Each structure stands twice: as C-alpha cells, then as structure tokens.
Coordinates of C-alpha atoms and ligand atoms in Angstrom, one line a residue:
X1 CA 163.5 93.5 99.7
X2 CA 159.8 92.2 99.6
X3 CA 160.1 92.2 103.2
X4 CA 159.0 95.9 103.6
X5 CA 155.9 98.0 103.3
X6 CA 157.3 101.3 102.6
X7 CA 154.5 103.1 102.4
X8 CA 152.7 101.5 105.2
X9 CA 155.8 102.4 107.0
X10 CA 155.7 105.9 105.7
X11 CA 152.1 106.5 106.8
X12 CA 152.3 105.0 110.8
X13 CA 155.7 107.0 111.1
X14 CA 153.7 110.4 109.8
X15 CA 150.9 109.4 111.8
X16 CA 152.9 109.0 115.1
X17 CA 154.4 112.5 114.6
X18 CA 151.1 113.7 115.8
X19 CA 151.4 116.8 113.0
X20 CA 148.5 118.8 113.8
X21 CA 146.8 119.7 110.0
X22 CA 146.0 122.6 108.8
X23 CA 144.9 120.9 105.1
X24 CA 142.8 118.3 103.3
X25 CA 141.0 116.1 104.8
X26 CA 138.6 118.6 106.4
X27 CA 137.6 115.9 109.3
X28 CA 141.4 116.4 110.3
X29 CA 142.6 112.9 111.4
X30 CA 138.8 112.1 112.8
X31 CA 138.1 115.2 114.8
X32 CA 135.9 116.4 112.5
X33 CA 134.0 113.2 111.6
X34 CA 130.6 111.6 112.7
X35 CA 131.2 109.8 115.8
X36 CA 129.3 106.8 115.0
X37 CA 131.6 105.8 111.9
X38 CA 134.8 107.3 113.5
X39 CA 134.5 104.4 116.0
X40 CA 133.7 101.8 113.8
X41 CA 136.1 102.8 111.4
X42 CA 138.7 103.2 114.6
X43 CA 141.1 106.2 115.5
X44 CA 144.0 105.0 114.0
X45 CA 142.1 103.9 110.3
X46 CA 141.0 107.9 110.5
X47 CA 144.3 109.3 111.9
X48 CA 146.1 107.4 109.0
X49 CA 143.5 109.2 106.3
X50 CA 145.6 111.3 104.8
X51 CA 145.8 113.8 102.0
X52 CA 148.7 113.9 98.6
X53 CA 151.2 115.7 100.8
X54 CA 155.0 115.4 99.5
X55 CA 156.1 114.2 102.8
X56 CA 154.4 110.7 101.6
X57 CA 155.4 111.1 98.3
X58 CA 152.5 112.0 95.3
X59 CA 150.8 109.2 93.0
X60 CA 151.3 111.6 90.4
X61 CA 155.1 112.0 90.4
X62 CA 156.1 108.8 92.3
X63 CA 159.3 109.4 94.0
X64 CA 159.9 107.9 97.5
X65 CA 157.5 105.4 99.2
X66 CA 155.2 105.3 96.5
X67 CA 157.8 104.8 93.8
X68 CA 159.2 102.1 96.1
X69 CA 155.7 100.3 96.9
X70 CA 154.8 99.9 93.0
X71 CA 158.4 99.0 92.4
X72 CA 158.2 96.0 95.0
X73 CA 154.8 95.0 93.3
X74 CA 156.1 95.5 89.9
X75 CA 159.2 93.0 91.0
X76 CA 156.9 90.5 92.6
X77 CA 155.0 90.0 89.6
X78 CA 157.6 90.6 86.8
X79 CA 156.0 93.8 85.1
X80 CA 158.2 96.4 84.2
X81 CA 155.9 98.9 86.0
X82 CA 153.2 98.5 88.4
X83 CA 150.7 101.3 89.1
X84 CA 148.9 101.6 91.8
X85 CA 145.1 102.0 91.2
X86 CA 142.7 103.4 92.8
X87 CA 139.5 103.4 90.7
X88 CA 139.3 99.6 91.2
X89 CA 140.1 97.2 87.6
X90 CA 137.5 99.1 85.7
X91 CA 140.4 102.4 86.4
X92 CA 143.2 100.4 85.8
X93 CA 141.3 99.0 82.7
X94 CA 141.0 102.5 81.1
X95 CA 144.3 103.4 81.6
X96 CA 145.2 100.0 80.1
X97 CA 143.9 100.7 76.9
X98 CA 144.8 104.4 76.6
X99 CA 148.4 103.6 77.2
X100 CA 148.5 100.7 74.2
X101 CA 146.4 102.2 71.9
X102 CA 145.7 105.5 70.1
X103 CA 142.6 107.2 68.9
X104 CA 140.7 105.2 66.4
X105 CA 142.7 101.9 66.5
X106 CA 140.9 99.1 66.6
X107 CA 141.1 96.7 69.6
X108 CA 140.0 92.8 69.2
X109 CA 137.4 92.6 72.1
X110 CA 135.7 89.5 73.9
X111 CA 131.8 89.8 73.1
X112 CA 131.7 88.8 76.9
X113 CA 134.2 91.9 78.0
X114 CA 133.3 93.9 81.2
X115 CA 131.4 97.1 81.0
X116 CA 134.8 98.6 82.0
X117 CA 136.0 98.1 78.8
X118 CA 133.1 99.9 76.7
X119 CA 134.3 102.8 79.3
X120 CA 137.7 102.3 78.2
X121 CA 137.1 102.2 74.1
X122 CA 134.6 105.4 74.7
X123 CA 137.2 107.3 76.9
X124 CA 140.4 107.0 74.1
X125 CA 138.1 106.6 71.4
X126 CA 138.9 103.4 70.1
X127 CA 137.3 100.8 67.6
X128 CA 136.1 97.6 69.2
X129 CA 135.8 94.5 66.6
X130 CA 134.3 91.9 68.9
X131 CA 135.1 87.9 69.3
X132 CA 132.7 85.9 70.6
X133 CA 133.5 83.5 73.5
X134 CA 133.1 79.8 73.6
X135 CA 129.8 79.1 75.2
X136 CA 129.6 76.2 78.2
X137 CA 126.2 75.2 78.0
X138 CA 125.9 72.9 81.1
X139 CA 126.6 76.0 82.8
X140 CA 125.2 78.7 80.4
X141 CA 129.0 80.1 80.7
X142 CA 130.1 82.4 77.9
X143 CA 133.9 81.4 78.5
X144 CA 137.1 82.3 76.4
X145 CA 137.3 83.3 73.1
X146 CA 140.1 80.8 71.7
X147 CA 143.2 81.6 69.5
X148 CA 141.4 80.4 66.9
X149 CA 138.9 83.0 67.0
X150 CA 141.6 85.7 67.7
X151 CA 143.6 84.4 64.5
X152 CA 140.5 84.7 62.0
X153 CA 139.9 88.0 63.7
X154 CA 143.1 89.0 62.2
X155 CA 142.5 87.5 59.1
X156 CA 139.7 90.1 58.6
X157 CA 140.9 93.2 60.5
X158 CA 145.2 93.1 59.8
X159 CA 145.0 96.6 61.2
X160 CA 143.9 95.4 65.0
X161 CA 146.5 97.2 67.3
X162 CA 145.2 95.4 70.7
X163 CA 143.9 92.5 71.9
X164 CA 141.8 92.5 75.0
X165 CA 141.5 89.4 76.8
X166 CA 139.3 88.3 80.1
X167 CA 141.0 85.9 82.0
X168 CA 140.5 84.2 83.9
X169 CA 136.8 85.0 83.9
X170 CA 134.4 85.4 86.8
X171 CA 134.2 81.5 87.5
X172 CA 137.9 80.9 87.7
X173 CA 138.4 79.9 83.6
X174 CA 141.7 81.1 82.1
X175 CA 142.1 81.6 78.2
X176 CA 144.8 80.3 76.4
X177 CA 147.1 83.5 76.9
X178 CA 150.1 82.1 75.6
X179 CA 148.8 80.9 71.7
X180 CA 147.2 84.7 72.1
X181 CA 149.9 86.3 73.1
X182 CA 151.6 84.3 69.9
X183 CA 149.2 85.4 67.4
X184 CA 149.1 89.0 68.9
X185 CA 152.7 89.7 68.4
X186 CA 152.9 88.2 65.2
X187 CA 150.6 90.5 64.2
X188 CA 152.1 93.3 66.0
X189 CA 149.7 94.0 68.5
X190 CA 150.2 94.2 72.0
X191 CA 148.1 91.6 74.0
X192 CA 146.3 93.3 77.3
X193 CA 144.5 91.4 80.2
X194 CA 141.5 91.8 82.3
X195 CA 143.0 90.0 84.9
X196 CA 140.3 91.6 87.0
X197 CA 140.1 87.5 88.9
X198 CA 143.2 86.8 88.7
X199 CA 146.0 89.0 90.9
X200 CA 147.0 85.5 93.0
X201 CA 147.9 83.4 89.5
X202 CA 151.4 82.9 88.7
X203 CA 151.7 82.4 93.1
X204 CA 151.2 77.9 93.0
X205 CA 151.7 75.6 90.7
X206 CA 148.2 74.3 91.1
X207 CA 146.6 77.6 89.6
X208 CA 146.8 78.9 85.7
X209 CA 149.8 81.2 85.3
X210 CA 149.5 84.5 85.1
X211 CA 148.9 86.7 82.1
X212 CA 152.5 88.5 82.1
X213 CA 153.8 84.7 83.0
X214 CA 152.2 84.0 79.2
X215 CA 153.6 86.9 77.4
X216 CA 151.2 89.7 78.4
X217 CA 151.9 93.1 77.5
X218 CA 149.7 94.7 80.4
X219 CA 147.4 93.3 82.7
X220 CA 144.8 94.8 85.2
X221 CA 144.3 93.0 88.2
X222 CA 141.7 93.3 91.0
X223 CA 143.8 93.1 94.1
X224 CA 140.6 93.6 96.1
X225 CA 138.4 90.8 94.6
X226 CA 141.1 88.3 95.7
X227 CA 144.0 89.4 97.9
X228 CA 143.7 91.5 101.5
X229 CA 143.5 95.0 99.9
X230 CA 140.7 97.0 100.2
X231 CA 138.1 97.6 97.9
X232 CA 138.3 100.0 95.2
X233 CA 142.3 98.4 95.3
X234 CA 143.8 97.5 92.0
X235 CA 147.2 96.9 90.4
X236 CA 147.7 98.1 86.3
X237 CA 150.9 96.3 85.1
X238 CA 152.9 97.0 81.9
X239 CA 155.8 95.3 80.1
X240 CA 157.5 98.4 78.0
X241 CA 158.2 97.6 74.5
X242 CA 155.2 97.4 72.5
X243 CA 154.0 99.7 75.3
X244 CA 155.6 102.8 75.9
X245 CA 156.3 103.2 79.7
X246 CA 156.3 107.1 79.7
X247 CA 153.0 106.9 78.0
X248 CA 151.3 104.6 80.5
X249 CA 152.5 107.1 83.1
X250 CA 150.9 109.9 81.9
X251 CA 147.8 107.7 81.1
X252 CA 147.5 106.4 84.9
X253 CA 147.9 110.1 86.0
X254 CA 145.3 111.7 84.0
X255 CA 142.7 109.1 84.9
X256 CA 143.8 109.5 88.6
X257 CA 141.9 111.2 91.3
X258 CA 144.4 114.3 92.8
X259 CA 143.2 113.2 95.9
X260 CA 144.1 109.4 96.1
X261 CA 142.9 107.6 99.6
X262 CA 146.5 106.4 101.3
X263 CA 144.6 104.1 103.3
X264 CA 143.6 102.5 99.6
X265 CA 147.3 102.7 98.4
X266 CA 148.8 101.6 101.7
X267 CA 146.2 98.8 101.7
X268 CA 147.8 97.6 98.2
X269 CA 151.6 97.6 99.6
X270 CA 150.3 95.7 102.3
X271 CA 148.3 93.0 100.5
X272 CA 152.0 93.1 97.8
X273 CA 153.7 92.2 101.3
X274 CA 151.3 89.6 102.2
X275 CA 151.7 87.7 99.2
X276 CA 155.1 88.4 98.7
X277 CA 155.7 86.9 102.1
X278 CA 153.8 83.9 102.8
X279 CA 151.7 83.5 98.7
X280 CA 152.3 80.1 98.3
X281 CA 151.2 78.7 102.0
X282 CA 148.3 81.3 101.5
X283 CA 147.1 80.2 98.1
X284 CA 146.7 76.4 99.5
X285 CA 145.1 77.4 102.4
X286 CA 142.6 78.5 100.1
X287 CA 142.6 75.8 97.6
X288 CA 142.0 73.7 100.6
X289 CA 139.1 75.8 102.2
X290 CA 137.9 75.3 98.5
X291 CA 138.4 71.7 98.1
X292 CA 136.5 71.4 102.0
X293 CA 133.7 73.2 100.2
X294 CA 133.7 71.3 97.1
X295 CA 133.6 67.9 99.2
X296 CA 131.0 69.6 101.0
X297 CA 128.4 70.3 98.1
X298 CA 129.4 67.2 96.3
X299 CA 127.4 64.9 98.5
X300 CA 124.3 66.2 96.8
X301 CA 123.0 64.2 94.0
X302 CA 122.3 66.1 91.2
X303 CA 123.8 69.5 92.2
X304 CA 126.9 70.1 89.5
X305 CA 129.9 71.6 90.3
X306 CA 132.0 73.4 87.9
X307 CA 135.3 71.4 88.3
X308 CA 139.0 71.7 86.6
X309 CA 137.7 69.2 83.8
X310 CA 136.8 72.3 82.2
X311 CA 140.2 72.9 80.9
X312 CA 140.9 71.6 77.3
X313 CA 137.6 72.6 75.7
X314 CA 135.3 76.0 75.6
X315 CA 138.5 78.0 74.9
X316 CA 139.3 77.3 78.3
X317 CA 143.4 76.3 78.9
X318 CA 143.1 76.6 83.2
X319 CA 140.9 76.8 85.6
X320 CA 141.2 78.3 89.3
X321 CA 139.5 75.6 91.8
X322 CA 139.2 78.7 94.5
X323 CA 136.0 79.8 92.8
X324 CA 133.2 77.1 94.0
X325 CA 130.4 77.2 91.0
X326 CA 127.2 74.9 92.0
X327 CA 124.8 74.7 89.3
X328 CA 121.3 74.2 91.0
X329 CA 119.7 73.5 87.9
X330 CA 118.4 69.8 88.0
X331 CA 116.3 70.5 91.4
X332 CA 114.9 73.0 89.5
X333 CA 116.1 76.4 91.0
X334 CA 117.8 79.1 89.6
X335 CA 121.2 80.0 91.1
X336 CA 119.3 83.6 92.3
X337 CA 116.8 81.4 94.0
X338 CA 119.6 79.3 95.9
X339 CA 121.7 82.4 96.3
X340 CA 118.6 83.6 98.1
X341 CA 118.2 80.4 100.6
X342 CA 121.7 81.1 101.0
X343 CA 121.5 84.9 102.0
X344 CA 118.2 83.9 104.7
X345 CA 120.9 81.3 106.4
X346 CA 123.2 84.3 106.8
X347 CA 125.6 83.3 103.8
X348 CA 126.0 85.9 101.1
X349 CA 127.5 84.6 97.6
X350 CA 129.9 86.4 94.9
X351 CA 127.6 85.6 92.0
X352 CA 124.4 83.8 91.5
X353 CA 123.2 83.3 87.3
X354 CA 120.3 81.4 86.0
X355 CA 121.5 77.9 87.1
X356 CA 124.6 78.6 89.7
X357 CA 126.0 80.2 92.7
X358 CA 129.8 81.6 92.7
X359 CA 131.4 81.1 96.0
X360 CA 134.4 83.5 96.0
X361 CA 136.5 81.8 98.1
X362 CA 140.3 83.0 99.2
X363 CA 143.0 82.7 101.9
X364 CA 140.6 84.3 104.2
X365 CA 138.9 81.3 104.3
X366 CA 139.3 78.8 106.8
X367 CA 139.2 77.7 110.6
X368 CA 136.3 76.6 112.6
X369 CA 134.4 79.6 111.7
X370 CA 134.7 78.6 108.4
X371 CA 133.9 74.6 108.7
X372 CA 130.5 76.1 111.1
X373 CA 129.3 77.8 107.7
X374 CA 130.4 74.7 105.4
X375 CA 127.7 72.6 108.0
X376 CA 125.2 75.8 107.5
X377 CA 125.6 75.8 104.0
X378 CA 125.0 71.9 103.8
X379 CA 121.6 72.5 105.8
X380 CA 120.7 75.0 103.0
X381 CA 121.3 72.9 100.1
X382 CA 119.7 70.0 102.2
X383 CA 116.5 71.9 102.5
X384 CA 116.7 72.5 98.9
X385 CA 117.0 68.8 97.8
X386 CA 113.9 68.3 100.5
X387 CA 112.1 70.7 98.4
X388 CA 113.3 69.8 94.7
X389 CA 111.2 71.0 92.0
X390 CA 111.4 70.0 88.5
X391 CA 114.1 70.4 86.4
X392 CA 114.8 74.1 84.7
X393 CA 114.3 73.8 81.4
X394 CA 115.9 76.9 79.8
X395 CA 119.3 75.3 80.2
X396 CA 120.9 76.4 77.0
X397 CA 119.6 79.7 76.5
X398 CA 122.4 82.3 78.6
X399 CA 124.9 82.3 75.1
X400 CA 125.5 85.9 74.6
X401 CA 123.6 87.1 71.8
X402 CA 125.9 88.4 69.0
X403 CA 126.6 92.4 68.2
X404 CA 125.3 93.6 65.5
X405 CA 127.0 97.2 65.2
X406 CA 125.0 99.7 63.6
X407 CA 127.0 102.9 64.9
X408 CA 130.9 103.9 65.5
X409 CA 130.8 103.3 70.1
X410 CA 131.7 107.0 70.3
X411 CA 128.9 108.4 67.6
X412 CA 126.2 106.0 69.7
X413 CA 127.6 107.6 72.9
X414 CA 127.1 111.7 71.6
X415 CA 124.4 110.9 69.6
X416 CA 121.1 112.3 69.9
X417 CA 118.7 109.9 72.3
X418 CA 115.2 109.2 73.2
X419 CA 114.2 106.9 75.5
X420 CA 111.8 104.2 74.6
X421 CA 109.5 100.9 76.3
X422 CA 112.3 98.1 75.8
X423 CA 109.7 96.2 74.3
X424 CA 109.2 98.7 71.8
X425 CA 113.3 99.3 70.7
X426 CA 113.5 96.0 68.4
X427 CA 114.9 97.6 65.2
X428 CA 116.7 100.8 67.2
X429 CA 120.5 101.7 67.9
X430 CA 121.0 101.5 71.5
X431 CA 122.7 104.9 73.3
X432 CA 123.8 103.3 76.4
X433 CA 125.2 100.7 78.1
X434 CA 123.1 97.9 79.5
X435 CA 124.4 95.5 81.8
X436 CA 123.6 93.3 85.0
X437 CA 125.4 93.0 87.6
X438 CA 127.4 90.7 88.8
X439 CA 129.1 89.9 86.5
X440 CA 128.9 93.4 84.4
X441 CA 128.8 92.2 81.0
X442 CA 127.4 94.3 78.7
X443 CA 123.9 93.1 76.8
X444 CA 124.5 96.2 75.0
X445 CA 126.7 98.6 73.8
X446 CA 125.9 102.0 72.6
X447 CA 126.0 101.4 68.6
X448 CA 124.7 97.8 68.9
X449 CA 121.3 97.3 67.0
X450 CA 118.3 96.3 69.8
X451 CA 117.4 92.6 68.2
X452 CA 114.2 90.8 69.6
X453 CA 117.1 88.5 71.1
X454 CA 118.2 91.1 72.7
X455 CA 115.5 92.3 74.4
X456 CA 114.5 88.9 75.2
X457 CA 117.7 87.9 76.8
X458 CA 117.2 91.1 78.6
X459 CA 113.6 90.2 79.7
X460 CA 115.2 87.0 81.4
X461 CA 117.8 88.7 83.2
X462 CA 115.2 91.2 84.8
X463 CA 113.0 87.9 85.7
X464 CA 116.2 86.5 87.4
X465 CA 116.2 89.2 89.9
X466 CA 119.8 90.7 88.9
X467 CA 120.2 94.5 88.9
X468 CA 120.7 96.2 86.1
X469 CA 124.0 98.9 85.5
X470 CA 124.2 101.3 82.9
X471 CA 121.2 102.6 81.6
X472 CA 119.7 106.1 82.5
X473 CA 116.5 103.9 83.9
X474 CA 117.6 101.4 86.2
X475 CA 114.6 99.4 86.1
X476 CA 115.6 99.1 82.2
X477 CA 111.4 99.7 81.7
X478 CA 113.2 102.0 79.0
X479 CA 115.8 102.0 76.6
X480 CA 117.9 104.8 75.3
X481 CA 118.1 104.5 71.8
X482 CA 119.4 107.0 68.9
X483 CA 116.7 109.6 68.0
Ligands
PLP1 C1 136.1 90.8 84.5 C2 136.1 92.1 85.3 N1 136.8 93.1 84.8 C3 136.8 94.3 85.5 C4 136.1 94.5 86.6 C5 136.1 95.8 87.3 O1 136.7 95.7 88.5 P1 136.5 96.8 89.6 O2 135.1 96.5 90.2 O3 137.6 96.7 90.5 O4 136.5 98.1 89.0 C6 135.3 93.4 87.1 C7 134.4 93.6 88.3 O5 133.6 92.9 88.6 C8 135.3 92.2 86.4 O6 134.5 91.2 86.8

C-alpha cells in the first residue's frame, strides 16, 4: 500500500497526455516562462506545474489522489488525518491551533515557541499563558519546558484548553511528550506539537519517538527541513477525539492557498514514499554521516559538541544525534563568526548562535562528496584553533528573558502604534513581533512590556550578525510600540 505515489502517478500520467491548456498557470507548461529558469528548473519540473483542476483531484475537497496521498501519510505515521501543507510548518501550525481551540481559550505556550505560533494565537484569537523552558547554559539553549512546569501551569490557569509544545527543538532536544501528554488529558486539554524538526522520529529506535507515538493530539511537522520534500512542504496531523476531524478540515482549507503548487504536494507523497520505503536504512545512513561528522569535530580540544548526554536534565527526555551542534566558545568565537569561516570554505550551516554552529545533517548526507567536506570542514576548524582567541565571556547570558504581558496579543496587534528608537521603548507595550532568524523565536510579542533586558538581549542579537524578522523596521533601529 505504501508502495505507491498516487499523486505523483496522477501528475506524470496527466502530464504525458500532452493536454494543451487553456487555464492557470499563465506560463502554460513552460511556454510562457523566462528561458533562463525554464532550463534550470527543466521541461518536465515546468510541464508537471499544474493548476487545482478536478482531473488531479482539489486540496480543498480531497477525493482521489490527494485523498489517497494524505491517507498513505496519515497511515505511515498513525494520525487519523494527515493534511497536506503547503505554507510550510508555520501554515500547518495555524491550522493546528484553529482546529483544537476556539476563540479566546487559553493555550499553555513555550516562552521559547516559534514566531508561527504568535501568528497562530493572533489568527483564531487565542490567549497565550507562557511556560518558560529549561535553560542549558553551556550552550546558552533555552530547551524544553518540563511536565513540571506544564503541571503548575495548570495549577494556576484550570481553564487551559491546549498545550503547545516544541519538540524536538532546533538542536535535536525532545521534551518529555508523554508526562505532557499525561497532564494535558487529565486536565482535558488536547496536547499539540511543533514537530517542525522532527517528521523522521518515530522511523529508528535510536531517535526520540514521535509526538503522536507519545500521545499527541496533533502535530505539525516540517517535511522539508528533514525529509526529500521541497521547501515550503509540511505535513499537519490530527488524532480525532479531543479534536474534531471535520473541524480541522475546514481549518486546513480556509488557511489554504486555492491555487496549491502540485509540484509542492507531489513533492510530499514522494518524500511519504521515500520514507515509507527504505526510513529505517535511510535514518542510519544519516546517524552515521552524523556520527562521521561528530568524530570529525571531536578531535579539536576545547570545541564542545552538544551530545545525547543531554537527555535526563534541562527538560530534555531525547535527543536527535543528526543535528551536529559545535560550540566554539572556549577559542573565543562566536558560532556566527565560525559559521562565517565556514561559509568562505564553501560550507553553509543550518544555524549559527552566540557560541555554536547547527549542522543540519540528513540522509542526504554521505559518500565521498560528503567525507571531501568533512576534510574541508576539519581545515576550517583547524585554522580556527591556529588562530584561538580568548575565551567568550558572555557564556550564560542567551536565557530568554521572561514576558511580562501588559496587553491581550490581539488588542497589541490592532492597537494604535508609533514607532520609537529601541533604546528609547524601555517602559512601552510592544505592537509587533520581533524575532531573529534562525531560529525564529520571538524576543517579543505584541502585548509584552519592552524591559531594559529586553532591549539588551536584543542589542546582542543585532551584534551577533543575525537578521531580524517581524518588525515593520528590519534593522530593528525602531520599535513599534502602543501609542
Ligand atoms: C520550531 C519551528 N517551528 C515552526 C517553524 C516553521 O516552519 P516553516 O518554515 O516550514 O514554516 C520553524 C522554522 O524554522 C521552526 O524552527
């Protein structure tokens, strides 16, 4: 049964008809597009860019190849739907939260959430109460928020309909899903995953399992961060029961464009088949091309790797080896700065912070290509060691200042705003939402009051190099704050 790609198959069997179109797209199978990325792109990539036309079935009212293709995915990882998503995670987030919750309800949030999920609260009007993480500060990590934390939470909001949890986070740390999951349902709230880094979990016995494996009620997963879809490519999966199935539908379709790319859903059936197919043998070809990596940077005195011994405090119940943190900190350069030595040998990096590089690394990885840029990044980090500075000293300063919320999310959002010198908004309400990026975790929320902490963690990211997402000014020279 997983041994199919219907829609895949759908698409090359309409494409080999040769129909001549008189409809959407206007560039009409590539005649109409610019030569120059018709041929990189390739005939057949253009030929197969295709409009919503019945014959392959509408995203909207699934009822062939479609239907079929989120069915197979919704089998394979044991959800009682799957949607197909197009937006990327931050899409399937919103949808997410629309389904489970109603207007108003509160939702138990991760202070360290992604800036998809202030979209998500703002776009059903919902009522974050936040949780701050565990901090790791070796690594300046915010990590998991633990059961512990999500249990008090309850204590003092009984009414909490939703609980939001990250994991596993941007550097591979899983939270421990099933005590949430526990608590969540005791309390009659249903438990929903940012599973953003985590579609290939639940696949090996060496990785965490996965948050529906744990007793998730929905779970959004970034099938192009990890797996061979393309990017924009994520999967949205629900359990029904505390989450009504119709609902979810409906949620999916309003957020959905009416003109999804098939090349973007076809790339989703394809990476389901891939996984289906061969997951396992896949998933330790990249644990090994990760280990390689690991063995690689280990040599180096001083460098620290972020390593499975992780697990078991910081909130943190499992850890994903495939992501590769080095934390450059003790020869004195700031993972931006290494990142950068990195980019110059022709190496480009998932994530660089204050004191790491992120290497994303995934079946992909591997072969002699791949043990010629282990060698080249061994060069780099040996040129580094040549030139070691002095230790950083601001090791312990990356914990995620607390909210302090001044305004309802959704008031901040419509109120009023000026903008002012960032310097000068100590004291204010902030109107918008300030993050950097990678990893897109909010400093600010609209309705969060700008502390001197604030700015000043702000201030550091700037330093750091890291550009900034959200706020009208992207140079974040200026704030938006409530008038
Ligand atoms: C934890 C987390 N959640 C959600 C997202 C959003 O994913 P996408 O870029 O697919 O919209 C990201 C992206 O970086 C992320 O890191």
């Amino acid at each position: 049964m997983q041994n199919r790609m219907p829609l895949v198959e759908a698409m090359l069997k309409y494409k080999n008809e040769k129909v001549y179109p008189f409809h959407t797209p206007g560039h009409k199978g590539g005649r109409g597009m610019e030569a120059l990325l018709k041929n990189e792109l390739g005939a057949g990539a253009v030929a197969m860019d295709v409009s919503l036309m019945s014959e392959l079935d509408d995203i909207h009212a699934p009822s062939s190849y479609i239907m079929e293709a989120q069915n197979l995915a919704a089998q394979l990882y044991g959800s009682d739907r799957c949607f197909f998503a197009v937006n990327g995670t931050t899409g399937a987030i919103h949808a997410m939260l629309m389904a489970a919750c109603k207007a108003g309800d509160k939702v138990l949030v991760p202070r360290n959430a992604h800036r998809s999920v202030a979209g998500a609260l703002l776009l059903a009007n919902l009522e974050p109460v936040f949780a701050m993480p565990e901090y790791d500060a070796v690594f300046g990590i915010n990590t998991q928020i633990t059961p512990q934390a999500v249990e008090a939470m309850f204590a003092r909001h009984a009414d909490i309909k939703a609980v939001l949890v990250t994991s596993p986070n941007y550097y591979g740390q899983a939270a421990d899903l099933k005590a949430i999951a526990g608590i969540a349902h005791a309390h009659n709230a249903a438990l929903l995953v940012d599973e953003a880094h985590g579609p290939h979990l639940g696949f090996s016995s060496k990785l965490p399992p996965s948050a529906l494996q744990c007793g998730a009620d929905a779970c959004a997963q970034s099938t192009h961060k990890i797996l061979g879809a393309m990017t924009q490519c994520s999967l949205l999966h629900v359990k029904g029961g505390r989450i009504n199935l119709t609902r979810a539908a409906e949620a999916v379709s309003l957020l959905t464009t009416t003109s999804p790319n098939y090349l973007l859903m076809a790339s989703i059936d394809a990476a389901r088949y891939t996984l289906a197919v061969q997951g396992e043998k896949l998933i330790e070809r990249a644990l090994t091309a990760a280990e390689k990596l690991r063995k690689c940077l280990s040599k180096f005195a001083g460098l620290k790797l972020l390593e499975a011994e992780c697990t078991g405090k910081n909130g943190i119940a499992g850890f994903d080896c495939t992501k590769v943190t080095v934390n450059t900190a003790a020869w004195g350069y700031s993972g931006t700065e290494a990142g950068d030595a990195l980019r110059k040998a022709g190496i480009a990096v998932e994530l660089t912070d204050a004191q790491s590089v992120l290497f994303l690394v995934t079946f992909a990885d591997g072969g002699a290509e791949y043990d010629a840029v282990l060698e080249k990044i061994s060069s780099v980090f040996a040129d580094l060691e040549q030139h070691k500075r002095a230790p950083l000293k601001e090791q312990n300063c990356w914990k995620l200042p607390e909210f302090v919320t001044a305004v309802p999310l959704r008031s901040a959002f419509d109120a009023e705003t000026e903008s002012l010198p960032l310097k000068k908004a100590e004291g204010r309400i902030c109107a918008e939402q300030v993050s950097f990026y990678p990893p897109g975790i909010p400093v600010l929320w609209p309705g969060e009051l700008v502390t001197a902490e604030v700015i000043d963690y702000c201030l550091r990211m700037k330093k750091l190099g890291l550009p900034v997402s959200g706020p009208a000014d992207y140079t974040l020279t200026e704030l938006r704050v409530i008038k």
